[in-house]
Coordinates of N, CA and C in Angstrom, one line a residue:
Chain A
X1 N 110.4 69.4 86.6 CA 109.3 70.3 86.6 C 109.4 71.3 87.7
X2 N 109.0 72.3 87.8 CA 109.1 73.7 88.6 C 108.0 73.2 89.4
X3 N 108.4 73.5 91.0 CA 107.5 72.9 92.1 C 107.9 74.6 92.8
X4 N 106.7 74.8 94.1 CA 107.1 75.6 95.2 C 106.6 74.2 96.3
X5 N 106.9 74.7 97.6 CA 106.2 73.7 99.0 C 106.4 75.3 99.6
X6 N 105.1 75.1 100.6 CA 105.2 75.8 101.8 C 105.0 74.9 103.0
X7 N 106.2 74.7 103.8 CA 106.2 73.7 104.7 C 105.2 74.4 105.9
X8 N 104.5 75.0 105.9 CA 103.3 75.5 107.3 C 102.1 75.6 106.5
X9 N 101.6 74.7 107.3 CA 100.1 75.1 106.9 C 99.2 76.2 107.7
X10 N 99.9 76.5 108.6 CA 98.9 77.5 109.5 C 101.0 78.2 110.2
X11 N 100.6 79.9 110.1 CA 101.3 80.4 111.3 C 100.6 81.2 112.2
X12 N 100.9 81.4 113.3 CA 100.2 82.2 114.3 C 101.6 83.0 114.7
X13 N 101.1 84.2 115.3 CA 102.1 85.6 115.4 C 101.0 86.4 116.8
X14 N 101.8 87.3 117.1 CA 101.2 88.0 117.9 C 101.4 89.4 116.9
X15 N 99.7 90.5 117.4 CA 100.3 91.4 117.0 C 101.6 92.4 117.0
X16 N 101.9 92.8 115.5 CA 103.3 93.7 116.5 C 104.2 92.9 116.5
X17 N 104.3 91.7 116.3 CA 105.7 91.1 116.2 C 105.9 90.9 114.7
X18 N 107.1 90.7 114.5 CA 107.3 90.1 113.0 C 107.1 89.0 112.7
X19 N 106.4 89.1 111.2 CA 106.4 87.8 110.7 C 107.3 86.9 109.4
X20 N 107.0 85.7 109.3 CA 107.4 85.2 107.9 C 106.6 84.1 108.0
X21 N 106.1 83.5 106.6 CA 105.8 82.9 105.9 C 106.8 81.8 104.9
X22 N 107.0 81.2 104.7 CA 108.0 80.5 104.1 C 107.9 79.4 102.7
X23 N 108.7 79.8 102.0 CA 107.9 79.4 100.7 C 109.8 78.7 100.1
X24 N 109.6 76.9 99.9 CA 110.8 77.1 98.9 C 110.6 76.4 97.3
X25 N 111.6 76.6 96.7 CA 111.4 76.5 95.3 C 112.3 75.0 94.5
X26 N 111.5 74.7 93.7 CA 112.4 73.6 92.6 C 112.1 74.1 91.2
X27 N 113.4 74.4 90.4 CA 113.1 75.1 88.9 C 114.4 74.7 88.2
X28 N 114.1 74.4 87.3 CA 115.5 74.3 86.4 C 115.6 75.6 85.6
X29 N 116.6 76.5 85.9 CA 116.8 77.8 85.2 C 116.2 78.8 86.0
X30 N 116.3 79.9 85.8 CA 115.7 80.5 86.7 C 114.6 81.0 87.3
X31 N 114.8 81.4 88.9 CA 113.4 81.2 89.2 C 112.5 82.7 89.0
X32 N 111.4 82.5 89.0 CA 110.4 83.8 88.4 C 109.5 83.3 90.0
X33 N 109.3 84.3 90.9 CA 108.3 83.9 91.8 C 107.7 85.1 92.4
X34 N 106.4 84.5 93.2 CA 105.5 85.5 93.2 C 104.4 85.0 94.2
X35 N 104.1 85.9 95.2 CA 103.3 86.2 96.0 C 102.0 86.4 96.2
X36 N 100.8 85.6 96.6 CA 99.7 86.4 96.8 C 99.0 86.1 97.5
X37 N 98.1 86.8 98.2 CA 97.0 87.2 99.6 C 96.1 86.3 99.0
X38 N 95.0 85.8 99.8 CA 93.4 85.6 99.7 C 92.6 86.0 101.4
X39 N 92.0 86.5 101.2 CA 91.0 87.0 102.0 C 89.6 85.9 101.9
X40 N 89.1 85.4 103.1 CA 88.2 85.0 102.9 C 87.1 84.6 101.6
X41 N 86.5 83.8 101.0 CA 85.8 83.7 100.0 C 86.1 85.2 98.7
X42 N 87.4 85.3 98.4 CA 87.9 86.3 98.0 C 88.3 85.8 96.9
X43 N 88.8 86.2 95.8 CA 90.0 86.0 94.6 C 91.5 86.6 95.0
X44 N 92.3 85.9 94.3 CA 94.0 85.9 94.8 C 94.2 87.8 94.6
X45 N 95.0 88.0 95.7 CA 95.9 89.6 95.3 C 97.2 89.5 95.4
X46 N 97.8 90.2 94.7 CA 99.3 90.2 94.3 C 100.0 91.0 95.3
X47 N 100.7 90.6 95.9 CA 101.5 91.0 96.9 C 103.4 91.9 95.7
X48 N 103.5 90.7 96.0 CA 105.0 90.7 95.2 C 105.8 89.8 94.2
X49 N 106.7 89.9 93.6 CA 107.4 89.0 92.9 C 108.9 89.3 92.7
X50 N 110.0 88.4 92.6 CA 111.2 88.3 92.3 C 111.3 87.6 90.5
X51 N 111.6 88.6 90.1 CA 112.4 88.1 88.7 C 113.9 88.4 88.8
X52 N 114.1 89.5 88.5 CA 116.2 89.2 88.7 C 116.1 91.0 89.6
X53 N 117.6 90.7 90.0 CA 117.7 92.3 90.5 C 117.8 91.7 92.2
X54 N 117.9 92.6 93.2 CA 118.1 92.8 94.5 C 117.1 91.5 95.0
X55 N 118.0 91.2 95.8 CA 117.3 89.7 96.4 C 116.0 90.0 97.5
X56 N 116.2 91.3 98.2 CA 114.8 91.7 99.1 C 114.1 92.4 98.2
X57 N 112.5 92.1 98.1 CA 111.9 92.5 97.1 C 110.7 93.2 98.0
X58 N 110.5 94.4 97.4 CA 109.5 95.3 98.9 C 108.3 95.0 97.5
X59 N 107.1 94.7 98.7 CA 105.7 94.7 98.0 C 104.3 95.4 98.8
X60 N 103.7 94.7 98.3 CA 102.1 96.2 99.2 C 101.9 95.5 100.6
X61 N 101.0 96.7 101.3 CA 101.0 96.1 102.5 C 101.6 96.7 103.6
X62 N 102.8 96.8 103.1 CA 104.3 96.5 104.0 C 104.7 95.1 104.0
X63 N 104.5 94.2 103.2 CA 105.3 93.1 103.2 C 106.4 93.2 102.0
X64 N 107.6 91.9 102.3 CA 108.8 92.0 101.8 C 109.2 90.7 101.5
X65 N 110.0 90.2 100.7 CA 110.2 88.9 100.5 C 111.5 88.6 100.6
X66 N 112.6 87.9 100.9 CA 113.9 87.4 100.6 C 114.0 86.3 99.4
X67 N 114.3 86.4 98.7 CA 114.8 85.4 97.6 C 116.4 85.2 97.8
X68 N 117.1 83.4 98.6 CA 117.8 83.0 98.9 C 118.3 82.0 97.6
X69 N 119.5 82.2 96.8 CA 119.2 81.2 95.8 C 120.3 80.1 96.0
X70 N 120.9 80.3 97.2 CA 121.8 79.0 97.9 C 120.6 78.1 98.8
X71 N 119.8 78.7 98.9 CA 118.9 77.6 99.9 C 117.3 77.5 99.0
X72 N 117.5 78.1 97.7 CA 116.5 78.1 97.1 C 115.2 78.5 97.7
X73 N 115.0 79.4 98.5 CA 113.6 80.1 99.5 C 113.7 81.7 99.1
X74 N 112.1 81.4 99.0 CA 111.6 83.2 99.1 C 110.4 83.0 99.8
X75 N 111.1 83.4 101.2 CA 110.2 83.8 102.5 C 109.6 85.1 102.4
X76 N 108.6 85.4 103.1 CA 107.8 86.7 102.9 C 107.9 86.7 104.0
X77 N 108.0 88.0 104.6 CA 108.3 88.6 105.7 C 107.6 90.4 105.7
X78 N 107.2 90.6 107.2 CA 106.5 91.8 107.7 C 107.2 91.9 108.7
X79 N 107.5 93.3 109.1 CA 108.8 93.5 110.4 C 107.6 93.7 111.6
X80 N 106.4 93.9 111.3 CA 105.2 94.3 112.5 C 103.6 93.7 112.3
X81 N 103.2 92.3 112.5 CA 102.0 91.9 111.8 C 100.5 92.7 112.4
X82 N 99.9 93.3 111.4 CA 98.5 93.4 111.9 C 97.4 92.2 112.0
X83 N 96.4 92.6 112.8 CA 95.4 91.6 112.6 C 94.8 91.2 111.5
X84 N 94.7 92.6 110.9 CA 93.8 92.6 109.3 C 95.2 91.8 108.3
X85 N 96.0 91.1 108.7 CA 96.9 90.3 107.9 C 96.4 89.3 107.8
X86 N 95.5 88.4 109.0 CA 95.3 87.0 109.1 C 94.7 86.7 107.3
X87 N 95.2 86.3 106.6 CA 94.3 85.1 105.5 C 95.3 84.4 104.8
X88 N 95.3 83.8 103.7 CA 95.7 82.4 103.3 C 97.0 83.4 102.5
X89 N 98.1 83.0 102.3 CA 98.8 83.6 101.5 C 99.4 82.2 100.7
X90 N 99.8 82.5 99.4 CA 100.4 81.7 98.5 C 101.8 82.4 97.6
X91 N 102.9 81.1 98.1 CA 103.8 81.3 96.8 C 103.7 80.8 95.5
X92 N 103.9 81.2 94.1 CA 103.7 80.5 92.9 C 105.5 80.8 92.4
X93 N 105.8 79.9 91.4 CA 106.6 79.8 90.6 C 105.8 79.5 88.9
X94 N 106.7 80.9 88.2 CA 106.4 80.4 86.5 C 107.5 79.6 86.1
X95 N 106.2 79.0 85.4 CA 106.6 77.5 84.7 C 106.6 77.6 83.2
X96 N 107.7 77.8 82.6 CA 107.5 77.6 80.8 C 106.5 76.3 80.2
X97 N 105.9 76.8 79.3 CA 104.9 75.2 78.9 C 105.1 75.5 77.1
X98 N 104.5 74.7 76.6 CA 105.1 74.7 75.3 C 104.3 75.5 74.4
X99 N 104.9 76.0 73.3 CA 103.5 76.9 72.4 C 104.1 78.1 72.8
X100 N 105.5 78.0 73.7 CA 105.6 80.0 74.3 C 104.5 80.5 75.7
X101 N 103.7 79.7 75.9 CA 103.0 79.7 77.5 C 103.6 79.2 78.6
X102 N 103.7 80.7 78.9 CA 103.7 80.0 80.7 C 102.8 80.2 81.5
X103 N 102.8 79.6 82.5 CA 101.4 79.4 84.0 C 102.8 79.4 85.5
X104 N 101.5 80.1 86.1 CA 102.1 79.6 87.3 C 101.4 78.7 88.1
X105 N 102.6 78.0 89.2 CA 102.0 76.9 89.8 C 102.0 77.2 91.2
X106 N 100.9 77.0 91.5 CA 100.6 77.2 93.7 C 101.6 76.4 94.1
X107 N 102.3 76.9 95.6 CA 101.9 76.0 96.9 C 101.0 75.6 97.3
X108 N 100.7 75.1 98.3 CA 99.2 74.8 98.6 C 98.7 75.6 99.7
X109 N 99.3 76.7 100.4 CA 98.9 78.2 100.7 C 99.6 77.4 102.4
X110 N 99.6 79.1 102.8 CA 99.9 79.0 104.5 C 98.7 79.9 104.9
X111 N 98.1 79.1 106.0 CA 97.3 80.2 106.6 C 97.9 81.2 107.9
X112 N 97.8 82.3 108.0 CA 98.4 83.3 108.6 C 97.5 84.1 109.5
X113 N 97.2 83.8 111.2 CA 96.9 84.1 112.0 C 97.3 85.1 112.9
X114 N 96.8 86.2 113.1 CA 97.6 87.0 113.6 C 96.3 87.2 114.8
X115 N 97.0 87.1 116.1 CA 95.9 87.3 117.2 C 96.6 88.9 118.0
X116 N 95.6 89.2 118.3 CA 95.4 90.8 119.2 C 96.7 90.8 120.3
Chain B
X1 N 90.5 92.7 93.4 CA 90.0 92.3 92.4 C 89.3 92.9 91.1
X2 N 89.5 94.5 91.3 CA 89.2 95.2 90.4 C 89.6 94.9 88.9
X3 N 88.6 95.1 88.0 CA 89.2 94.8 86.7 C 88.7 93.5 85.6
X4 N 88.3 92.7 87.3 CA 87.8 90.8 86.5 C 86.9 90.7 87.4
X5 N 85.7 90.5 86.9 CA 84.0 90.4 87.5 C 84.0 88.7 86.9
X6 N 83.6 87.9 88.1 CA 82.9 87.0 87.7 C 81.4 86.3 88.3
X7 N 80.8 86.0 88.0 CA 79.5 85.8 88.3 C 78.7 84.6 88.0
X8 N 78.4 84.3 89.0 CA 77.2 84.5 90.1 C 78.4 84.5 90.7
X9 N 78.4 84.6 91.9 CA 79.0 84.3 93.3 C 79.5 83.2 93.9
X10 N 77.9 83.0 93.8 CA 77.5 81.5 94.5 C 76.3 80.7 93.2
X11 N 76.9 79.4 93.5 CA 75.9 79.1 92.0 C 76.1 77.5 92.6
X12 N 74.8 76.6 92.7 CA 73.9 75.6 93.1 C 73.1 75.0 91.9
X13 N 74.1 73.7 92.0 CA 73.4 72.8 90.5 C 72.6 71.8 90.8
X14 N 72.3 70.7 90.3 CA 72.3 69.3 90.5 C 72.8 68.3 89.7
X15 N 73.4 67.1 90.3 CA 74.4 66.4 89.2 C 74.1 66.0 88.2
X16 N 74.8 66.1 87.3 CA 74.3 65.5 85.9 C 73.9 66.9 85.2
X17 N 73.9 68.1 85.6 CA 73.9 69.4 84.8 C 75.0 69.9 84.7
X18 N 75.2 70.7 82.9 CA 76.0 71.3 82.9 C 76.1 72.8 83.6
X19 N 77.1 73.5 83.7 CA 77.0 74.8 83.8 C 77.8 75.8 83.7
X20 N 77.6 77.0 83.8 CA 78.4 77.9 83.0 C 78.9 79.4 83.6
X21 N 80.6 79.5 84.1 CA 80.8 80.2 84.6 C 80.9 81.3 84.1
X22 N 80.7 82.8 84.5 CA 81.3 83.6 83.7 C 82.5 84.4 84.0
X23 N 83.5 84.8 83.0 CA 84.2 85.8 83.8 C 84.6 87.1 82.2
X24 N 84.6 88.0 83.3 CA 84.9 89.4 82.3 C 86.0 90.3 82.5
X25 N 86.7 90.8 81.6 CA 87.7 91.7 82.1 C 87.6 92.7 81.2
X26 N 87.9 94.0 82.2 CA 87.9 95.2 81.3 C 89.6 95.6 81.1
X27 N 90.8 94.7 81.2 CA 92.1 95.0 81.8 C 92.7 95.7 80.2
X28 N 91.9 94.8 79.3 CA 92.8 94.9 78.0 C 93.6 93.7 77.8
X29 N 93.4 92.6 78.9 CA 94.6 91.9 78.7 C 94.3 90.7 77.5
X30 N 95.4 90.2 77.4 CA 95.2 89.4 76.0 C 95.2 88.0 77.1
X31 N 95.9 87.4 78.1 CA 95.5 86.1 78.8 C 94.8 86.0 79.6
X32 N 93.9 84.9 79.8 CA 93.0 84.5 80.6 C 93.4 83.5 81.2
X33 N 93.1 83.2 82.8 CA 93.0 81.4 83.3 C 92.0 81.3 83.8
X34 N 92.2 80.1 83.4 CA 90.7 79.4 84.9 C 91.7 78.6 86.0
X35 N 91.0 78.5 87.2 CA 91.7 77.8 88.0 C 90.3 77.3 89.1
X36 N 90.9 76.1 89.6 CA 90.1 75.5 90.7 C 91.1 75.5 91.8
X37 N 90.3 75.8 92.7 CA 90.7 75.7 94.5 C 89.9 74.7 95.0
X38 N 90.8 73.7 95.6 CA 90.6 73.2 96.4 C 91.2 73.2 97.9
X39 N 90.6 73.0 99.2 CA 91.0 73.2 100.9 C 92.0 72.2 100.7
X40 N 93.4 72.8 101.4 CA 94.5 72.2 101.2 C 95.8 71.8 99.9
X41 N 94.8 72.3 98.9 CA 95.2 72.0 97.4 C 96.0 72.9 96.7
X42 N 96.1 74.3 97.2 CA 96.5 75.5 96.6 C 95.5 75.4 95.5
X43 N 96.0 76.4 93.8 CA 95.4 76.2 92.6 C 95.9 75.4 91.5
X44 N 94.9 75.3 90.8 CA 95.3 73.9 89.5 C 94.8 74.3 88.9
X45 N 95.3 74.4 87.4 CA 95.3 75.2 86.1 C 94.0 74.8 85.4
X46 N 93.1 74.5 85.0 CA 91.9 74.0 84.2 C 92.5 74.4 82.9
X47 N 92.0 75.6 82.1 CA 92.2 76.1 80.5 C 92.8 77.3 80.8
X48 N 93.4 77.8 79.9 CA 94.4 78.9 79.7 C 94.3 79.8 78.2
X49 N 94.2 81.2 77.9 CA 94.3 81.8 76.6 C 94.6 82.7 76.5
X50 N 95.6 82.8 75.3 CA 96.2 83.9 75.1 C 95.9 85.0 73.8
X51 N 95.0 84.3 73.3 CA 93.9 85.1 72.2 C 93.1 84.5 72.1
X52 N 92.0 85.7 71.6 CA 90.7 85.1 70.9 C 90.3 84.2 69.9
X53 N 89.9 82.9 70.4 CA 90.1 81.8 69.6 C 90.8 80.7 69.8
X54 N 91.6 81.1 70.8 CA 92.5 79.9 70.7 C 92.9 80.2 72.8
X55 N 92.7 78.4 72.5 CA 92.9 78.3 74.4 C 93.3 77.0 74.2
X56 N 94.3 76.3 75.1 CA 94.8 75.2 75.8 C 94.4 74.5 77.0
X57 N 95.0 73.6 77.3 CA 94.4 72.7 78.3 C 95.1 73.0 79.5
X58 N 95.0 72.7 80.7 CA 96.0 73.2 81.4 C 95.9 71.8 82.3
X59 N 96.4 71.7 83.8 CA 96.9 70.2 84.5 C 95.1 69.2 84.8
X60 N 94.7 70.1 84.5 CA 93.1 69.4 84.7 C 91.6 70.2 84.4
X61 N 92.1 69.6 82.8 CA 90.9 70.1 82.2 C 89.7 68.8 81.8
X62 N 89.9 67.6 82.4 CA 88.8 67.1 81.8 C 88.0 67.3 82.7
X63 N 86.6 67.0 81.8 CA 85.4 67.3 82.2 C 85.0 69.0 82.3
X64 N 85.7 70.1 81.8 CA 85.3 71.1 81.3 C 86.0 71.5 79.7
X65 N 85.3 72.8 79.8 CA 85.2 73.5 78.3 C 85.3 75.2 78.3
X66 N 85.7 75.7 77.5 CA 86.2 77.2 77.4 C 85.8 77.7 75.9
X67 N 85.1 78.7 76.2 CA 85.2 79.3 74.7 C 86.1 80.9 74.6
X68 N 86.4 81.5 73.8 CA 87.2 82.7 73.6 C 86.9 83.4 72.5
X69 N 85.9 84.1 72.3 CA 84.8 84.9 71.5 C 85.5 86.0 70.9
X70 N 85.7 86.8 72.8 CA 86.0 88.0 72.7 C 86.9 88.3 73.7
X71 N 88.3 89.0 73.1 CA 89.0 89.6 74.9 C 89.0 89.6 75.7
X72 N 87.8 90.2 76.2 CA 87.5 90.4 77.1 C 86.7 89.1 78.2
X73 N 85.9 88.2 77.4 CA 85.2 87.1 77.7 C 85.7 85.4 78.0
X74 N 86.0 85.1 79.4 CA 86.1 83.7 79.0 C 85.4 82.6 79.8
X75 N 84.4 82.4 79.2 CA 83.5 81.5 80.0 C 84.1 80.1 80.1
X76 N 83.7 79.2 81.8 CA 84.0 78.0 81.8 C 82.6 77.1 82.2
X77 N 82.6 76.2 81.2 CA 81.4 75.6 81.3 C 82.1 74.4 82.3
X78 N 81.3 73.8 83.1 CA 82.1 72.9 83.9 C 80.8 71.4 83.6
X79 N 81.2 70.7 83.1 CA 80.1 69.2 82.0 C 79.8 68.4 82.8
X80 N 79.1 67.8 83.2 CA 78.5 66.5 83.6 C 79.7 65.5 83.9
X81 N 80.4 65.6 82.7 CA 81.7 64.7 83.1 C 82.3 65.2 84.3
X82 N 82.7 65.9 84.6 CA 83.6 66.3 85.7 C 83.1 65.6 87.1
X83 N 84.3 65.1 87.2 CA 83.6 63.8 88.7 C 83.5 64.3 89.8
X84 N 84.1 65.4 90.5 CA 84.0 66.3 91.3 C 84.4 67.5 91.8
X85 N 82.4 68.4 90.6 CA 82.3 69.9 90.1 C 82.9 70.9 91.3
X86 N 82.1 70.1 92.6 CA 81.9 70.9 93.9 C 83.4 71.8 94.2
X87 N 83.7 73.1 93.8 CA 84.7 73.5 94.5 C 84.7 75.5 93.7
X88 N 86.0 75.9 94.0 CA 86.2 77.3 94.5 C 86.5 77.4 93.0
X89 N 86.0 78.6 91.9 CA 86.3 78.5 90.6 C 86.8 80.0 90.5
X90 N 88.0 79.9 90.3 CA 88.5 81.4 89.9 C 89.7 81.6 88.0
X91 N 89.4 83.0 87.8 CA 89.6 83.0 86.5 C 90.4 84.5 86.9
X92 N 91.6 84.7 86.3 CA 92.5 85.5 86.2 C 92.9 85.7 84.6
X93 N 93.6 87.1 84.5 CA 94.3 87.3 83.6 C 95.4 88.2 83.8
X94 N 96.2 88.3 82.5 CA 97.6 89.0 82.4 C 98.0 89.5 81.4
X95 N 98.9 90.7 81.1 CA 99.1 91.4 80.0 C 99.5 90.6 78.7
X96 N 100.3 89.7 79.2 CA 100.9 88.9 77.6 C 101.4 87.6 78.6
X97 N 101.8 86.6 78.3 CA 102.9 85.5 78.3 C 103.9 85.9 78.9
X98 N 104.5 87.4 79.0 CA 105.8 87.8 79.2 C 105.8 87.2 80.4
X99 N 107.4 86.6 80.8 CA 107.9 86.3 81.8 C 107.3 86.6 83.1
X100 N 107.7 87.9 83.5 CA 107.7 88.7 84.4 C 105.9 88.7 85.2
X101 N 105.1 89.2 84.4 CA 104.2 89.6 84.5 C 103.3 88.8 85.3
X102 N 102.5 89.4 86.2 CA 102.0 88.7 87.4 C 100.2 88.4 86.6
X103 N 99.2 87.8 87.9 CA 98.4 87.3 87.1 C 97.2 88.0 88.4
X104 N 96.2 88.5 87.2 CA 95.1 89.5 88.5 C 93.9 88.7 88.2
X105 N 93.3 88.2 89.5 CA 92.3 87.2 90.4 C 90.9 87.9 89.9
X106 N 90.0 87.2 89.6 CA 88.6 87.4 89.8 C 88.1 87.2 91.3
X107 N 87.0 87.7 91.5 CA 86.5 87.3 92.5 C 85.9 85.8 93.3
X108 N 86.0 85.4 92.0 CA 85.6 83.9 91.9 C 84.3 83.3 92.1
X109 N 83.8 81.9 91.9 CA 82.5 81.2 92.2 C 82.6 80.3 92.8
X110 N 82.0 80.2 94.1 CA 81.7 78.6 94.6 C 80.6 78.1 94.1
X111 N 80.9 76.8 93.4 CA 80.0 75.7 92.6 C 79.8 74.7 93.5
X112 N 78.2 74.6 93.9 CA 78.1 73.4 94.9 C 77.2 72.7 94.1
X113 N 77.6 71.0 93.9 CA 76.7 70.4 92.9 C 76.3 69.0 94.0
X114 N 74.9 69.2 94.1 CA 74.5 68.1 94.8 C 73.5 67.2 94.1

């Protein structure tokens, strides 16, 4: 079965430095993944995704992701964090299901603290 | 979150009542999800549809219900069964099944059932 893990439950950053987030993947065949923000009492926003093509994938924001497929990770990464970045961010992987449906499946999110 | 309105916001039951989410999209899209958030849990799939009429179950759908009228429409009734309603209710959609294609967030409902 297609899994992600985000081994952090919380990162803290200073502003102005760079960040990452870290996200890795289990899929038999290849992987489809994808990115997204929550903001407080919010619904999910779409940052980014890797389907095939160039392994650095630029998304909104100014954030960016690396898709490693020797170490199986697509870290998200910002070369300068703001404060208005702090909220919960999530990697998903799609998952084929039967009938021709697919879903995607969460990590269980990183929270992303960016202090002044 | 533009695109998928869901409503109330905030919505306060008492146990042993059903009740009934709503969510709307004006995207055109042909799929819909529901999903529950839980603190620590990331999301988990409830029901899923990719036309009118016809919806699937997804990693934890007992104790809810879905109907698919219309395109645009996919309500989640969440039943008396459901052993623990209390949590973050969000409903997304997407252009088709295609692979690629990412999935756009409602604003969501916190259901607090006491």
């Amino acid at each position: 079965a297609q899994s992600v893990a985000q081994p952090e439950d919380q990162v803290n950053v200073a502003e102005g430095n760079p960040l990452t987030v870290k996200c890795t993947y289990s899929v038999s065949g290849n992987p489809y993944l994808f990115w997204y923000v929550q903001y407080p009492n919010r619904g999910l926003q779409f940052l980014l995704k890797y389907i095939t093509g160039d392994n650095l994938v630029k998304g909104s924001y100014g954030f960016e992701a690396e898709f490693n497929k020797s170490q199986t990770s697509f870290h998200l990464k910002k070369p300068s964090a703001l404060v208005s970045d702090s909220a919960l961010y999530f990697c998903a992987v799609r998952d084929r299901i039967s009938g021709g449906y697919n879903k995607l499946i969460f990590g269980a999110g990183t929270r992303l603290a960016v202090h002044p | 979150d533009g695109g998928i309105t869901q409503s109330p916001k905030y919505l306060f039951r008492k146990e042993g009542q059903n009740v009934t989410l709503s969510c709307e999209q004006n995207l055109n899209h042909d799929a819909m999800y529901w999903y529950r958030q839980d603190p620590g849990q990331g999301l988990r799939l409830i029901y899923y549809s990719q036309i009118v009429n016809d919806f699937q179950k997804g990693d934890i759908a007992e104790g809810y219900s879905v109907s698919r009228e219309k395109k645009e429409s996919f309500p989640l009734t969440v039943t008396s069964a459901q052993k623990n309603p209390t949590a973050f209710y969000l409903c997304a959609s997407s252009p088709g099944q295609g692979i690629g294609y990412e999935q756009y967030f409602g604003p969501g409902t916190r259901l607090t059932v006491t």
